Amino acid sequence: MKLGNNKINKKSNPFVLFNEWYEEAKRKEIKNPNAMALSTIDSFNRPRTRMVLMKEINKKGIVFYTNSESYKGKQIDKNKNVSLCFYWKSLGKQIIIQGKINKINETESDQYFHSRDRKSKIGAWASDQSKILKKRSILEKRYNDFFKKFSGKEVSRPNYWNGYCVEPRTFEFWLERQNRLHERVEYKLNKAKWSRRFLYP
């Protein structure tokens, strides 16, 4: 029985394959092809997962931006081991990435922050991310206060708003196939070289 013609186009470097899949997702996925699940670990070794948006992929890894005083920021500060998961339903494809995470430099964070929409910049100041919010009106007042504060001025980057780069140690590419006999290829980094192996679905 044939299971369809779709196959993972295997590459020696997983970054090349990632970029191929991501470019396809940008063409076909309805919304936010750069959305990814980020899993971190708290001080009690309990995982926590949330969706964030990839803003760049470069030769080092996957870059996103967030408030360093949020739950994820504090967990990252204590444990640099994280996992990412991209899932593109329209493609029947998934990528899981495990690696180490570190802040990028302030210059890069500044550059990206200043490229954002002005209202989003003000939102970064207004949100005391992950803290208890008693009433929505408090957040709205904070936003309005900062809106007035920066009236006629450039909105500076808060020092707690930073970029992070996940440097992959493993990639797993998953391709949906018939009869749940999916295709899985895992890449592992060892001494600056990538090895590749196949996994049962």
mmCIF file of N, CA, C and O in Angstrom, residues 18-60:
data_model
loop_
_atom_site.group_PDB
_atom_site.id
_atom_site.type_symbol
_atom_site.label_atom_id
_atom_site.label_comp_id
_atom_site.label_asym_id
_atom_site.label_seq_id
_atom_site.Cartn_x
_atom_site.Cartn_y
_atom_site.Cartn_z
ATOM 1 N N PHE A 18 14.622 23.665 7.663
ATOM 2 C CA PHE A 18 13.707 24.529 8.402
ATOM 3 C C PHE A 18 13.280 25.709 7.533
ATOM 4 O O PHE A 18 12.097 26.046 7.440
ATOM 5 N N ASN A 19 14.244 26.355 6.892
ATOM 6 C CA ASN A 19 13.924 27.517 6.069
ATOM 7 C C ASN A 19 13.023 27.153 4.893
ATOM 8 O O ASN A 19 12.136 27.927 4.523
ATOM 9 N N GLU A 20 13.224 25.980 4.301
ATOM 10 C CA GLU A 20 12.361 25.527 3.211
ATOM 11 C C GLU A 20 10.918 25.380 3.690
ATOM 12 O O GLU A 20 9.979 25.842 3.033
ATOM 13 N N TRP A 21 10.752 24.727 4.843
ATOM 14 C CA TRP A 21 9.405 24.523 5.380
ATOM 15 C C TRP A 21 8.777 25.849 5.789
ATOM 16 O O TRP A 21 7.581 26.074 5.577
ATOM 17 N N TYR A 22 9.561 26.731 6.378
ATOM 18 C CA TYR A 22 9.020 28.012 6.833
ATOM 19 C C TYR A 22 8.591 28.877 5.653
ATOM 20 O O TYR A 22 7.541 29.534 5.701
ATOM 21 N N GLU A 23 9.364 28.870 4.584
ATOM 22 C CA GLU A 23 8.981 29.643 3.399
ATOM 23 C C GLU A 23 7.678 29.109 2.817
ATOM 24 O O GLU A 23 6.821 29.886 2.369
ATOM 25 N N GLU A 24 7.511 27.806 2.841
ATOM 26 C CA GLU A 24 6.252 27.222 2.375
ATOM 27 C C GLU A 24 5.097 27.622 3.286
ATOM 28 O O GLU A 24 3.993 27.950 2.822
ATOM 29 N N ALA A 25 5.346 27.609 4.591
ATOM 30 C CA ALA A 25 4.307 27.987 5.555
ATOM 31 C C ALA A 25 3.888 29.441 5.359
ATOM 32 O O ALA A 25 2.703 29.781 5.482
ATOM 33 N N LYS A 26 4.836 30.313 5.053
ATOM 34 C CA LYS A 26 4.500 31.726 4.834
ATOM 35 C C LYS A 26 3.576 31.905 3.636
ATOM 36 O O LYS A 26 2.753 32.824 3.613
ATOM 37 N N ARG A 27 3.683 30.992 2.663
ATOM 38 C CA ARG A 27 2.822 31.078 1.487
ATOM 39 C C ARG A 27 1.439 30.474 1.719
ATOM 40 O O ARG A 27 0.450 30.924 1.143
ATOM 41 N N LYS A 28 1.358 29.461 2.589
ATOM 42 C CA LYS A 28 0.135 28.672 2.665
ATOM 43 C C LYS A 28 -0.611 28.730 3.988
ATOM 44 O O LYS A 28 -1.817 28.488 4.024
ATOM 45 N N GLU A 29 0.096 29.017 5.087
ATOM 46 C CA GLU A 29 -0.575 29.045 6.388
ATOM 47 C C GLU A 29 -1.416 30.312 6.491
ATOM 48 O O GLU A 29 -0.957 31.401 6.133
ATOM 49 N N ILE A 30 -2.629 30.185 7.003
ATOM 50 C CA ILE A 30 -3.578 31.302 6.996
ATOM 51 C C ILE A 30 -3.098 32.478 7.833
ATOM 52 O O ILE A 30 -3.160 33.630 7.415
ATOM 53 N N LYS A 31 -2.638 32.215 9.038
ATOM 54 C CA LYS A 31 -2.265 33.298 9.943
ATOM 55 C C LYS A 31 -1.073 32.908 10.810
ATOM 56 O O LYS A 31 -0.985 31.784 11.289
ATOM 57 N N ASN A 32 -0.178 33.853 10.999
ATOM 58 C CA ASN A 32 0.976 33.697 11.888
ATOM 59 C C ASN A 32 1.768 32.403 11.656
ATOM 60 O O ASN A 32 1.888 31.563 12.553
ATOM 61 N N PRO A 33 2.346 32.226 10.472
ATOM 62 C CA PRO A 33 3.188 31.044 10.254
ATOM 63 C C PRO A 33 4.414 31.019 11.159
ATOM 64 O O PRO A 33 5.056 29.986 11.306
ATOM 65 N N ASN A 34 4.718 32.184 11.768
ATOM 66 C CA ASN A 34 5.866 32.276 12.681
ATOM 67 C C ASN A 34 5.496 31.977 14.127
ATOM 68 O O ASN A 34 6.330 32.115 15.026
ATOM 69 N N ALA A 35 4.256 31.561 14.379
ATOM 70 C CA ALA A 35 3.839 31.218 15.745
ATOM 71 C C ALA A 35 4.496 29.910 16.178
ATOM 72 O O ALA A 35 4.556 28.942 15.424
ATOM 73 N N MET A 36 4.974 29.889 17.416
ATOM 74 C CA MET A 36 5.624 28.677 17.935
ATOM 75 C C MET A 36 5.321 28.537 19.417
ATOM 76 O O MET A 36 5.176 29.526 20.139
ATOM 77 N N ALA A 37 5.210 27.307 19.853
ATOM 78 C CA ALA A 37 5.027 27.023 21.277
ATOM 79 C C ALA A 37 6.395 27.000 21.941
ATOM 80 O O ALA A 37 7.306 26.309 21.480
ATOM 81 N N LEU A 38 6.527 27.779 23.004
ATOM 82 C CA LEU A 38 7.780 27.832 23.772
ATOM 83 C C LEU A 38 7.546 27.192 25.132
ATOM 84 O O LEU A 38 6.661 27.609 25.872
ATOM 85 N N SER A 39 8.339 26.188 25.459
ATOM 86 C CA SER A 39 8.240 25.523 26.760
ATOM 87 C C SER A 39 9.476 25.828 27.594
ATOM 88 O O SER A 39 10.613 25.685 27.128
ATOM 89 N N THR A 40 9.228 26.268 28.820
ATOM 90 C CA THR A 40 10.289 26.545 29.781
ATOM 91 C C THR A 40 10.027 25.719 31.037
ATOM 92 O O THR A 40 8.973 25.109 31.188
ATOM 93 N N ILE A 41 10.985 25.727 31.949
ATOM 94 C CA ILE A 41 10.886 24.944 33.177
ATOM 95 C C ILE A 41 11.009 25.866 34.378
ATOM 96 O O ILE A 41 11.909 26.707 34.429
ATOM 97 N N ASP A 42 10.113 25.704 35.370
ATOM 98 C CA ASP A 42 10.201 26.551 36.557
ATOM 99 C C ASP A 42 11.154 25.946 37.590
ATOM 100 O O ASP A 42 11.772 24.900 37.356
ATOM 101 N N SER A 43 11.268 26.591 38.741
ATOM 102 C CA SER A 43 12.228 26.156 39.760
ATOM 103 C C SER A 43 11.857 24.825 40.407
ATOM 104 O O SER A 43 12.673 24.223 41.113
ATOM 105 N N PHE A 44 10.627 24.350 40.159
ATOM 106 C CA PHE A 44 10.187 23.047 40.673
ATOM 107 C C PHE A 44 10.183 21.986 39.571
ATOM 108 O O PHE A 44 9.569 20.939 39.702
ATOM 109 N N ASN A 45 10.864 22.282 38.465
ATOM 110 C CA ASN A 45 10.954 21.381 37.308
ATOM 111 C C ASN A 45 9.599 21.113 36.654
ATOM 112 O O ASN A 45 9.386 20.061 36.050
ATOM 113 N N ARG A 46 8.692 22.085 36.750
ATOM 114 C CA ARG A 46 7.392 21.960 36.110
ATOM 115 C C ARG A 46 7.408 22.735 34.791
ATOM 116 O O ARG A 46 7.805 23.892 34.758
ATOM 117 N N PRO A 47 6.985 22.090 33.697
ATOM 118 C CA PRO A 47 7.002 22.783 32.407
ATOM 119 C C PRO A 47 5.850 23.772 32.276
ATOM 120 O O PRO A 47 4.786 23.590 32.868
ATOM 121 N N ARG A 48 6.084 24.801 31.501
ATOM 122 C CA ARG A 48 5.050 25.783 31.183
ATOM 123 C C ARG A 48 5.206 26.134 29.703
ATOM 124 O O ARG A 48 6.312 26.438 29.250
ATOM 125 N N THR A 49 4.099 26.115 28.969
ATOM 126 C CA THR A 49 4.129 26.338 27.532
ATOM 127 C C THR A 49 3.202 27.483 27.147
ATOM 128 O O THR A 49 2.112 27.600 27.699
ATOM 129 N N ARG A 50 3.648 28.299 26.195
ATOM 130 C CA ARG A 50 2.837 29.384 25.666
ATOM 131 C C ARG A 50 3.263 29.654 24.223
ATOM 132 O O ARG A 50 4.336 29.249 23.792
ATOM 133 N N MET A 51 2.395 30.353 23.487
ATOM 134 C CA MET A 51 2.708 30.694 22.104
ATOM 135 C C MET A 51 3.442 32.038 22.050
ATOM 136 O O MET A 51 3.057 32.995 22.721
ATOM 137 N N VAL A 52 4.498 32.073 21.256
ATOM 138 C CA VAL A 52 5.224 33.316 20.982
ATOM 139 C C VAL A 52 5.459 33.386 19.475
ATOM 140 O O VAL A 52 5.193 32.434 18.749
ATOM 141 N N LEU A 53 5.968 34.515 19.006
ATOM 142 C CA LEU A 53 6.199 34.698 17.580
ATOM 143 C C LEU A 53 7.685 34.780 17.262
ATOM 144 O O LEU A 53 8.398 35.609 17.827
ATOM 145 N N MET A 54 8.141 33.890 16.381
ATOM 146 C CA MET A 54 9.509 33.986 15.898
ATOM 147 C C MET A 54 9.644 35.259 15.069
ATOM 148 O O MET A 54 8.806 35.545 14.214
ATOM 149 N N LYS A 55 10.690 36.017 15.311
ATOM 150 C CA LYS A 55 10.922 37.237 14.552
ATOM 151 C C LYS A 55 12.102 37.126 13.602
ATOM 152 O O LYS A 55 12.252 37.939 12.688
ATOM 153 N N GLU A 56 12.938 36.132 13.823
ATOM 154 C CA GLU A 56 14.100 35.962 12.946
ATOM 155 C C GLU A 56 14.648 34.561 13.113
ATOM 156 O O GLU A 56 14.596 33.976 14.200
ATOM 157 N N ILE A 57 15.158 34.012 12.017
ATOM 158 C CA ILE A 57 15.995 32.818 12.112
ATOM 159 C C ILE A 57 17.325 33.174 11.456
ATOM 160 O O ILE A 57 17.356 33.707 10.347
ATOM 161 N N ASN A 58 18.402 32.956 12.187
ATOM 162 C CA ASN A 58 19.726 33.255 11.646
ATOM 163 C C ASN A 58 20.639 32.045 11.845
ATOM 164 O O ASN A 58 20.181 30.970 12.238
ATOM 165 N N LYS A 59 21.933 32.213 11.580
ATOM 166 C CA LYS A 59 22.842 31.072 11.654
ATOM 167 C C LYS A 59 23.017 30.546 13.077
ATOM 168 O O LYS A 59 23.451 29.408 13.272
ATOM 169 N N LYS A 60 22.659 31.380 14.083
ATOM 170 C CA LYS A 60 22.742 30.924 15.470
ATOM 171 C C LYS A 60 21.488 30.189 15.912
ATOM 172 O O LYS A 60 21.554 29.211 16.648
#
